[in-house]
Coordinates of C-alpha atoms and ligand atoms in Angstrom, one line a residue:
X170 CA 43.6 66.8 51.9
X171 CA 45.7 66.4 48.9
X172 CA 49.3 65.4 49.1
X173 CA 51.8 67.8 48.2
X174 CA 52.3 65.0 44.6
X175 CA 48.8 65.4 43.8
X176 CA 49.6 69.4 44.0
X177 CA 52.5 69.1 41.6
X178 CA 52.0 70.8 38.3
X179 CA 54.4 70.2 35.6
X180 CA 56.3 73.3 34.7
X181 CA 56.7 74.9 37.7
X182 CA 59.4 75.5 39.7
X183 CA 60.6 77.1 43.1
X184 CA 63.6 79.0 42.1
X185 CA 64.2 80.8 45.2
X186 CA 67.2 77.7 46.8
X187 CA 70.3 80.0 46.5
X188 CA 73.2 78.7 45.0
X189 CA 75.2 76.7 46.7
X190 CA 78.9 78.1 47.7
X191 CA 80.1 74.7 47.4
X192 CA 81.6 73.9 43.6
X193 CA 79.4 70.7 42.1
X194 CA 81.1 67.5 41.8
X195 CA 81.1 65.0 39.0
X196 CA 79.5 62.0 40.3
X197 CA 81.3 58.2 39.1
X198 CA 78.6 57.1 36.3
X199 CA 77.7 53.9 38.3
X200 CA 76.1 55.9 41.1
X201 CA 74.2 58.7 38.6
X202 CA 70.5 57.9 38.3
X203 CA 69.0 56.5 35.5
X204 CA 65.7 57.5 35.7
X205 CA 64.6 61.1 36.4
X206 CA 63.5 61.9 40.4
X207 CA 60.0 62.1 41.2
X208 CA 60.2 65.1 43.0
X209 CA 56.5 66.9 42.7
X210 CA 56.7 70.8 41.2
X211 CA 55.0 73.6 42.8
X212 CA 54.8 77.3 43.3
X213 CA 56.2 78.8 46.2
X214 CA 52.7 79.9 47.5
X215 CA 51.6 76.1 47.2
X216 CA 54.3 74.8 48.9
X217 CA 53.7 76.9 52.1
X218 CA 49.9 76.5 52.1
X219 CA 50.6 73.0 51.8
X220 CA 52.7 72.8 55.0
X221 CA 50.3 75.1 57.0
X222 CA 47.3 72.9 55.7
X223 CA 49.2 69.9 57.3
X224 CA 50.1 71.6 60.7
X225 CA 46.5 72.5 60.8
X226 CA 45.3 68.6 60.6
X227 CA 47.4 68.0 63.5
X228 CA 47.2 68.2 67.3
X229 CA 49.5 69.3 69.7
X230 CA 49.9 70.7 73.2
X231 CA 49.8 74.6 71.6
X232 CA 46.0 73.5 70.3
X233 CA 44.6 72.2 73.3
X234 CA 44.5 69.3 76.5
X235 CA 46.8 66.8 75.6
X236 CA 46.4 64.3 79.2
X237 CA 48.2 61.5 77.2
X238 CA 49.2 59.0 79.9
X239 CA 52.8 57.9 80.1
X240 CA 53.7 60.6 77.6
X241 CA 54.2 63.6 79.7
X242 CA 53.1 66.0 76.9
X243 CA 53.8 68.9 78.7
X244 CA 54.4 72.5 77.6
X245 CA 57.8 72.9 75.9
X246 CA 58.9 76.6 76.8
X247 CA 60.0 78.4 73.8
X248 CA 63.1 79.7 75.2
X249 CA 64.8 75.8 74.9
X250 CA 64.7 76.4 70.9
X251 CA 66.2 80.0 71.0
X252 CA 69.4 78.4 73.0
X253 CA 69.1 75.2 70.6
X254 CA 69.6 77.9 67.7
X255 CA 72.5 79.7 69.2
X256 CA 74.6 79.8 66.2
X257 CA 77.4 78.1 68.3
X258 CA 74.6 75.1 68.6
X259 CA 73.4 74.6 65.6
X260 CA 75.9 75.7 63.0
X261 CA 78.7 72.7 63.9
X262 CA 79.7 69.7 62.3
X263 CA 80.8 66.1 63.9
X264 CA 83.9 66.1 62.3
X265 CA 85.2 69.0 64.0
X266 CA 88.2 69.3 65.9
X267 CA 86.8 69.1 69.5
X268 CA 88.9 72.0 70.6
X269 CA 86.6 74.2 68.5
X270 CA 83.9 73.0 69.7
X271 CA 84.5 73.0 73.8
X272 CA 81.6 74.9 74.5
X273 CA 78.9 72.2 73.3
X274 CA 81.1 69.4 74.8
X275 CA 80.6 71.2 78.2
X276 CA 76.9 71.3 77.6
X277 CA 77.6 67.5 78.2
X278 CA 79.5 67.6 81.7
X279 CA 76.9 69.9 82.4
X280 CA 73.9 68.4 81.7
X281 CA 76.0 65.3 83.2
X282 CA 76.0 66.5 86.6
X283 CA 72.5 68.0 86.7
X284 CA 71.2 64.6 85.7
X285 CA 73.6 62.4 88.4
X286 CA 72.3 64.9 90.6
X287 CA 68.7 64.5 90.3
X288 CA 68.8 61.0 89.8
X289 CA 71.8 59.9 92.4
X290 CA 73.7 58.0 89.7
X291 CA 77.7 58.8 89.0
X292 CA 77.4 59.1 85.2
X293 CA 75.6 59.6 82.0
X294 CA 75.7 58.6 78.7
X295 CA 73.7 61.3 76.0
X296 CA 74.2 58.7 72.9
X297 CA 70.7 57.2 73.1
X298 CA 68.1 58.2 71.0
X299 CA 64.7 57.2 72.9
X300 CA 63.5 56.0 76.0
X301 CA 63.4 52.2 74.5
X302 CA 67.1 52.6 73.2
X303 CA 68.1 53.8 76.5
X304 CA 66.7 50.4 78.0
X305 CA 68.6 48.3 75.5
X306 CA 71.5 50.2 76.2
X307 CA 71.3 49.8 79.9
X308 CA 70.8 46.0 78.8
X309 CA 73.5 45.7 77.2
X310 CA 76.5 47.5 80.1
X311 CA 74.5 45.2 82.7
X312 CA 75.1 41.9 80.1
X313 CA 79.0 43.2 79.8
X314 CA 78.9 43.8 83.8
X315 CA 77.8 39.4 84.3
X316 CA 80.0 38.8 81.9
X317 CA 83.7 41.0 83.2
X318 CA 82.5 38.7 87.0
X319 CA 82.4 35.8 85.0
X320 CA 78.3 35.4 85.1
X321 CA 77.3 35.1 81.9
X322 CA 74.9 32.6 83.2
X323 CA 73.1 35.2 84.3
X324 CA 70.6 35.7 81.5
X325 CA 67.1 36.3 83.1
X326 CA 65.6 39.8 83.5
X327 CA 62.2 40.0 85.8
X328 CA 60.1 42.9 84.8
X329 CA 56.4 42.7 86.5
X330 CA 53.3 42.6 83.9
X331 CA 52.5 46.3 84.4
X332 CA 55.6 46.6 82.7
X333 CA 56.2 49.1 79.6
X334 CA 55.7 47.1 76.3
X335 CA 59.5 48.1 76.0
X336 CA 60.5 46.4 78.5
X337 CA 60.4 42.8 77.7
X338 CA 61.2 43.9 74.1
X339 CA 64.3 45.6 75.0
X340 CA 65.0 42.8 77.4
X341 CA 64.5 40.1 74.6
X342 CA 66.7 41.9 71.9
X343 CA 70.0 42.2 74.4
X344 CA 69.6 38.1 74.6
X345 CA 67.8 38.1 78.1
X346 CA 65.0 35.5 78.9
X347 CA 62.4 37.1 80.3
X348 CA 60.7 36.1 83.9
X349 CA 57.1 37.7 84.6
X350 CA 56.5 38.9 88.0
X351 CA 53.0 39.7 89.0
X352 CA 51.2 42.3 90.5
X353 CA 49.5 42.4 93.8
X354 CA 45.7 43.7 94.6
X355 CA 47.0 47.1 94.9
X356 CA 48.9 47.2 92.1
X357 CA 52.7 47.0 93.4
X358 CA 55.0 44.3 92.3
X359 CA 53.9 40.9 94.6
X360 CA 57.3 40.5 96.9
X361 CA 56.4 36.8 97.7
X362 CA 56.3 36.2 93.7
X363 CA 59.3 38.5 93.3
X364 CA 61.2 35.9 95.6
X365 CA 60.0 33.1 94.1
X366 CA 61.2 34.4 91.1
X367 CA 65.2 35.4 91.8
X368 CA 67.8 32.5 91.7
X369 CA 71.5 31.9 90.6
X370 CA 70.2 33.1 86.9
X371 CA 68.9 36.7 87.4
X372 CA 70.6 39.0 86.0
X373 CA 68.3 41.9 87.1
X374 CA 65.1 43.4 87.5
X375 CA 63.4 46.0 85.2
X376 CA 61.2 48.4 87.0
X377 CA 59.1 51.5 86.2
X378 CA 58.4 53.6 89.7
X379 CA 56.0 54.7 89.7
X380 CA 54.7 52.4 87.4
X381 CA 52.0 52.5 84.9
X382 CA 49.2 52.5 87.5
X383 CA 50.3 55.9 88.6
X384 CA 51.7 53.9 91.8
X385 CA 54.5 54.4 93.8
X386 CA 55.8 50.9 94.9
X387 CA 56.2 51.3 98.9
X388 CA 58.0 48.2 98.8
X389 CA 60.8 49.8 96.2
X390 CA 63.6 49.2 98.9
X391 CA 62.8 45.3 100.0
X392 CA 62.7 44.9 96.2
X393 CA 65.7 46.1 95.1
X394 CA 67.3 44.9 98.4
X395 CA 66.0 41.5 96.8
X396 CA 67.3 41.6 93.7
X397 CA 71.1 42.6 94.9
X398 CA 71.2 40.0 97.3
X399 CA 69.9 37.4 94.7
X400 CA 73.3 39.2 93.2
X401 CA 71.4 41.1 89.8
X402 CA 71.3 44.4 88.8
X403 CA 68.6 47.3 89.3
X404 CA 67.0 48.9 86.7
X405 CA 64.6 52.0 86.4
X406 CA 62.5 52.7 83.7
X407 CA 62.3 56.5 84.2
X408 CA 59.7 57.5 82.0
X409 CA 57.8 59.0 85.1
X410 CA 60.5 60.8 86.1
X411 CA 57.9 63.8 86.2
X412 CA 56.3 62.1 89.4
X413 CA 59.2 62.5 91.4
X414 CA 62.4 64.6 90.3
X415 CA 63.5 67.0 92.7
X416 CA 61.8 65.0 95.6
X417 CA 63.3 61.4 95.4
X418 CA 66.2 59.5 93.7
X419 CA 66.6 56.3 91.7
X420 CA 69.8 55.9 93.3
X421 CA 69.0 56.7 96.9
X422 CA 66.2 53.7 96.1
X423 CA 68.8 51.5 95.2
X424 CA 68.7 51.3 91.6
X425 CA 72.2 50.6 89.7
X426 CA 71.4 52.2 85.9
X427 CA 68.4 54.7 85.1
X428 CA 67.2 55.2 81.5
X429 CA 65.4 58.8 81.5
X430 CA 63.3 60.1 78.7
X431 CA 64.1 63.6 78.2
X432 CA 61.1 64.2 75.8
X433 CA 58.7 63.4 78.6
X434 CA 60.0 65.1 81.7
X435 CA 62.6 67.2 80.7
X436 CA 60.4 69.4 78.0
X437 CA 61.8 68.6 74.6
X438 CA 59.6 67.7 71.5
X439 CA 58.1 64.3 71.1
X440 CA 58.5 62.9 67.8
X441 CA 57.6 59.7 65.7
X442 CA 60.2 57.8 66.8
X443 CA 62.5 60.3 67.2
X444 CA 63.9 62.8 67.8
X445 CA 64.0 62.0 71.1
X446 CA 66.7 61.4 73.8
X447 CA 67.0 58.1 76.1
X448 CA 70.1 59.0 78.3
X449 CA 71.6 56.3 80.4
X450 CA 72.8 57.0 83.7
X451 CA 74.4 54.5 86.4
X452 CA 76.4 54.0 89.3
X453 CA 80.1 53.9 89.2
X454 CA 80.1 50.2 88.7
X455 CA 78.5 50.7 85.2
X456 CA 80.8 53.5 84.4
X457 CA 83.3 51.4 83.0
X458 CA 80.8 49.3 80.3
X459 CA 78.9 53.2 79.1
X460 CA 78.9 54.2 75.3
X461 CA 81.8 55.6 73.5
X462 CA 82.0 59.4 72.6
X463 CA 82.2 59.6 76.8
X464 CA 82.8 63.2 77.4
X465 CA 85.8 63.7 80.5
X466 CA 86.9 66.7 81.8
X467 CA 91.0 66.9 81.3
X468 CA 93.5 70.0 82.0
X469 CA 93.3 71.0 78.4
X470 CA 89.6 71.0 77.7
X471 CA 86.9 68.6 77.4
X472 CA 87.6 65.4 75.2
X473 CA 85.7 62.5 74.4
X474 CA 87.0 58.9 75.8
X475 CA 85.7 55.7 75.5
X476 CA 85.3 54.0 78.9
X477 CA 87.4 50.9 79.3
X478 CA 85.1 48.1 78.8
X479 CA 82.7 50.0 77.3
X480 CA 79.8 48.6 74.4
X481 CA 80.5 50.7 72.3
X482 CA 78.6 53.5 70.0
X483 CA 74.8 53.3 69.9
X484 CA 73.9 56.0 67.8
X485 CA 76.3 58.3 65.2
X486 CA 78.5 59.9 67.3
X487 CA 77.2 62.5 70.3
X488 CA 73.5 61.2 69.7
X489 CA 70.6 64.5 69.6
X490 CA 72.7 67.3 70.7
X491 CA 70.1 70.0 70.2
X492 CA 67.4 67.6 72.1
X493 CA 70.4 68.1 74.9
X494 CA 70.7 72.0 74.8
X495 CA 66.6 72.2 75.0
X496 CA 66.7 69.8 78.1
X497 CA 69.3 71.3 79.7
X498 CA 68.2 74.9 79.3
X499 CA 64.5 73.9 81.1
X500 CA 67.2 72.4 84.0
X501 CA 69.0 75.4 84.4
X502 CA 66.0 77.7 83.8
X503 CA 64.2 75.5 86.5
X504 CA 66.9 75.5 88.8
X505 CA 66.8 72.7 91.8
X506 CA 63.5 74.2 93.4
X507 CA 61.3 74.5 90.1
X508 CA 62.3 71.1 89.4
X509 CA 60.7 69.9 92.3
X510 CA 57.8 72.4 92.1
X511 CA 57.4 70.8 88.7
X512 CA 56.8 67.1 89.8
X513 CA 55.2 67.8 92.7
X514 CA 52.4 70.0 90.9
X515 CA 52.1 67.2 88.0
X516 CA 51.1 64.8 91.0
X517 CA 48.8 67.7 92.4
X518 CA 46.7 68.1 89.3
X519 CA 46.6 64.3 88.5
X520 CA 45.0 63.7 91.9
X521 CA 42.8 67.0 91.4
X522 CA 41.6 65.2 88.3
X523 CA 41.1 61.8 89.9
X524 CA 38.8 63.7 92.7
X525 CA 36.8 64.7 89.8
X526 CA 35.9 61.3 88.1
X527 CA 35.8 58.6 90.4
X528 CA 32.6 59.3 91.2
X529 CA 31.4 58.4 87.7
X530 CA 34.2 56.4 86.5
X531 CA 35.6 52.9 87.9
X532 CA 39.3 53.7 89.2
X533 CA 40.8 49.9 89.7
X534 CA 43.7 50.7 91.8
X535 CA 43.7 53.1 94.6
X536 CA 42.1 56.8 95.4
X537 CA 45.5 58.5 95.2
X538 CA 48.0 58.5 92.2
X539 CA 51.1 59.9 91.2
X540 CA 51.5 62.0 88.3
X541 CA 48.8 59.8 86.3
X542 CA 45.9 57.3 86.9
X543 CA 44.2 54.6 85.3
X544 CA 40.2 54.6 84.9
X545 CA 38.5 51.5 83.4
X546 CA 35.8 51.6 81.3
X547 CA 34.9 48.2 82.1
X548 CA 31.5 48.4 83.5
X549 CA 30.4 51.3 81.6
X550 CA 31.3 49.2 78.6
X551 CA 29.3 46.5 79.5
X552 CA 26.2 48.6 80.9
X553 CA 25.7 51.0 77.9
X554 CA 27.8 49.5 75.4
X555 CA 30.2 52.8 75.5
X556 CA 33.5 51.6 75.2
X557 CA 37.1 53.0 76.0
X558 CA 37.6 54.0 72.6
X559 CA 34.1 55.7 72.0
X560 CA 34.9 57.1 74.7
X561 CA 37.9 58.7 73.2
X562 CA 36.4 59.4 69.7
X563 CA 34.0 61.5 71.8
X564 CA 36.5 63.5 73.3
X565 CA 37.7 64.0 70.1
X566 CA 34.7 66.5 69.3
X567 CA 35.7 69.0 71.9
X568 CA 39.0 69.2 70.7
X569 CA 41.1 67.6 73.4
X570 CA 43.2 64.9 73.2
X571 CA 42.0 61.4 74.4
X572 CA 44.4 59.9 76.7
X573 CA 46.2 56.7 76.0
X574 CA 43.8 53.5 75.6
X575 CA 44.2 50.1 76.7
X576 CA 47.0 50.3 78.6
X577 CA 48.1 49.2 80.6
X578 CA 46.9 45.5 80.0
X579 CA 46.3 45.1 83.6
X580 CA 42.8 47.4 83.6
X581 CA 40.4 46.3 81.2
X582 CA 39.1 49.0 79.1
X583 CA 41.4 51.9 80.4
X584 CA 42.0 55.1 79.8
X585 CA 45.1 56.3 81.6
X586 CA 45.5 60.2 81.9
X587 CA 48.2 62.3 83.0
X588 CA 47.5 66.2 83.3
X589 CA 51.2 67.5 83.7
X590 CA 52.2 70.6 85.8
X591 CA 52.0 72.9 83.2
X592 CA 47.7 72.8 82.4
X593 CA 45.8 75.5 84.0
X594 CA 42.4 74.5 86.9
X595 CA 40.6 76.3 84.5
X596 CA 41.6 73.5 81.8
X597 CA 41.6 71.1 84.0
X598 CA 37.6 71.7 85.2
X599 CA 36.7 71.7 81.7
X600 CA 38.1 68.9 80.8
X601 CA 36.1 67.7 83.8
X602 CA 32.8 68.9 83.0
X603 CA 33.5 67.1 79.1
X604 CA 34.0 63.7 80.6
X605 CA 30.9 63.9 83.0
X606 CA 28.9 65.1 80.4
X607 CA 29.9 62.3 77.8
X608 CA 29.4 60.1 81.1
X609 CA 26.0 61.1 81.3
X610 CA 25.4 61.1 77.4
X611 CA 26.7 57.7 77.5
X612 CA 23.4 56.1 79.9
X613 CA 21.3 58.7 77.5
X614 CA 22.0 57.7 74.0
X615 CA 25.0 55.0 74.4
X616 CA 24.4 54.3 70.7
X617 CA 25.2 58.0 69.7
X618 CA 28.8 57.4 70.3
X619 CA 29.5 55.1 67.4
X620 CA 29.4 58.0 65.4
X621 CA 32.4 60.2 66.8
X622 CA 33.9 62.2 66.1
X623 CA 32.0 64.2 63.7
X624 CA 33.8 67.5 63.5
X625 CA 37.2 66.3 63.3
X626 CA 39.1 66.3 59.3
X627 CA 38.9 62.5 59.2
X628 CA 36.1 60.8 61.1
X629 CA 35.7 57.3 62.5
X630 CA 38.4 55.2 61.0
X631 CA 38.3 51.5 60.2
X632 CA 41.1 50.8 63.2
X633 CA 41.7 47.0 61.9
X634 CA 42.5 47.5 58.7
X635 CA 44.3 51.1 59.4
X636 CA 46.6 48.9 61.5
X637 CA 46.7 45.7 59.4
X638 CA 47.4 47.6 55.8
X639 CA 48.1 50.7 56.4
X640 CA 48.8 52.6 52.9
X641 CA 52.1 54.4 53.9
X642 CA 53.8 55.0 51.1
X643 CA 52.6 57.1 47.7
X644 CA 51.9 55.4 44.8
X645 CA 52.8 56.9 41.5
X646 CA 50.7 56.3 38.7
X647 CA 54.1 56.0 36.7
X648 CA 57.6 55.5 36.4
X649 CA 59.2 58.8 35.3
Ligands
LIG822 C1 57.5 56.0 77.0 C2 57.9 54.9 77.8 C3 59.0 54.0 77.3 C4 59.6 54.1 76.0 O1 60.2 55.4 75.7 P1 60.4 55.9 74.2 O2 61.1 57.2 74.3 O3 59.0 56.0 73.6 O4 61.2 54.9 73.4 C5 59.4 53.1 78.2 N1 58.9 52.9 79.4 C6 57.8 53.6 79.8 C7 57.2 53.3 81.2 C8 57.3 54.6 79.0 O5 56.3 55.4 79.5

């Protein structure tokens, strides 16, 4: 498809911006441009059939199966964007005074206490703005928490190495060393390695439950119990928070800070890299170190406080307020029993799916999962040459989504798939009947699959050199 550059046509113009109520400024003459903007021209018409040409090239959960492990792409339910576009919502500024803007600071205290609730923590902070800047700002409270007790020698987090890629990066940019834990043949963090592992330097442990196995640990209480006496912090990765809200809690597992990722489990769009919404929420001995712009409730209104010790701002002030609103309307909408109807029919449908293909497909760890499992492709690989990517391009074809490949790095050749609550059995058999059929396809004609996916806009890619040069940016063939 042709970008919306290659469409421009000189001479013609979209006159149809009103004018703007505010009067023009004079800008200083070092900061006016030299050179004239190359912004492309096109007709109105053009510009909306280029837009509707690029949401048809893409794929999301409206168009089709989307069983992308670890991403919970679930359904969004339209009503979160009508509150996000209340007027009262959307049509604020930053600057304001907060007393005319009460009503969206209470959206805070609110969402507050439904998180603390379902995750039996004592606070929250909304300023982060993903999942992996939720773990760096968890990081960082526990760093100022061993450093207020006079532990700043504490500088090693252990995070086991089915670990989130995030993880150990989030650790290693907050100044931790990083200590590798190992799984056991089921899959579950390796206690006798866990202990061999704590010492007078641990600062904490990083751990996703369930973790990317689809596993729930069923040592989760020795380990943590571990860790504290060993006199570190707890931390839960809870990206698969879908797995368990409404049935269990972080903080009733003995887990000190919680990072959540409210574009997974709590309904809101994913985006690239943003936006999303990483709240942090912890126990009250964290409350003190949590992010400025800290909403409290006071006899005048709601105001914003920064917590005594606190690290200070991690994002431009109240962080992705309108990601807030949509998360907090599926809450309320929910209510306390369709949040737990929600995780436990995510875990339903992931197991009803797991039925389905172990018979054909190698599952490495266990016959039961959470809200996602982990097939490897291993031995298919090596006996018709069908590998976990072919595999995916030939999903491709019948216009479903693959699920996430190679990961983790535990399960050679893996696919990891994750239904969600919200895809019908109907869906959910056909999706079953596409991955026998390519099963069976694959002993057939093995060699076929090199070829997918044929009916898609863009077919087979050259993966190495899309990811060692990718061309992302336009090239003009002049300077204007
Ligand atoms: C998605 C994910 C993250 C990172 O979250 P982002 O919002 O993508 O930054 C961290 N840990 C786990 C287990 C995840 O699945």
């Amino acid at each position: 498809m042709k970008l919306i550059f290659e469409r421009s046509i000189e001479g013609y113009e979209t006159d149809w911006i009103g004018q703007s109520e505010v009067p023009p400024c004079e800008l200083p003459e070092e900061l006016s441009r030299t050179k004239k903007l190359n912004l492309p021209t096109v007709s109105q018409n053009e510009l909306s059939r280029h837009y509707t040409e690029l949401a048809n090239a893409t794929f999301g959960v409206n168009d089709g199966f989307y069983p992308l492990g670890s991403c919970t792409m679930k359904y969004n339910p339209k009503i979160n964007d009508e509150v996000a576009n209340f007027s009262g919502f959307r049509d604020i500024h930053p600057l304001q005074p907060v007393d005319s803007i009460q009503g969206c600071l209470e959206t805070y205290v609110l969402a507050e206490k439904w998180f603390s609730e379902i995750n039996g923590m004592d606070g929250f902070t909304f300023q982060p703005g993903a999942g992996a800047h939720g773990e760096l700002t968890a990081l960082l409270m526990m760093k100022a928490y061993h450093k207020k007790n006079g532990d700043s020698h504490r500088n090693k987090i252990i995070i086991p190495d089915s670990a989130h890629g995030t993880n150990p990066a989030s650790a290693a940019m907050a100044g931790f060393e990083i200590v590798n834990v190992v799984s056991d043949e089921y899959g579950c963090v390796d206690l006798a390695a866990l202990k061999n592992a704590v010492g007078e330097d641990t600062a904490g442990l990083m751990l996703t439950n369930p973790n990317t196995i689809g596993i729930f640990d069923k040592n989760i209480l020795e380990i943590t119990e571990i860790i504290h006496q060993a006199g570190g912090l707890n931390y839960y990765d809870g990206a698969n928070l879908n797995a368990i809200m409404g049935v269990v809690r972080p903080g009733d597992m003995g887990f000190d800070v919680v990072h959540l990722n409210i574009h997974k489990t709590f309904s809101t769009p994913h985006g690239g890299g943003g936006p999303g919404l990483g709240p942090v929420g912890c126990k009250d001995l964290l409350k003190e170190f949590l992010p400025d712009f800290y909403p409290v409730e006071t006899k005048e209104g709601v105001e914003f406080s920064t917590p005594a010790n606190s690290i200070g701002t991690v994002k431009g002030f109240y962080g992705h307020f309108s990601i807030l609103t949509r998360a907090l309307t599926y809450v309320l909408f929910l209510g306390s029993e369709g949040i737990s109807s929600a995780s436990k029919t995510a875990v339903l449908h992931a197991n009803y799916l797991l039925n389905g293909l172990k018979d054909k497909f190698e599952v490495p760890y266990g016959e039961r999962c959470m809200h996602e499992f982990v097939l490897s492709l291993d031995k298919l690989k090596k006996e018709t040459g069908v590998s976990a990517l072919d595999m995916a391009k030939g999903l491709l074809d019948h216009r479903m989504h693959p699920p996430t490949m190679y990961f983790p790095l535990i399960v050679p050749e893996a696919l990891m798939l994750e239904p969600t609550e919200t895809e019908s059995k109907k869906t959910m058999d056909e999706a079953l009947q596409i991955y026998r059929d390519l099963h069976e396809l694959a002993y057939r004609d093995g060699e076929s699959f090199h070829d997918f996916p044929k009916t898609t806009i863009i077919g087979r890619v050259d993966e190495v050199t899309a990811a060692r040069s990718p061309k992302i940016r336009y090239e003009f063939s002049e300077e204007v």
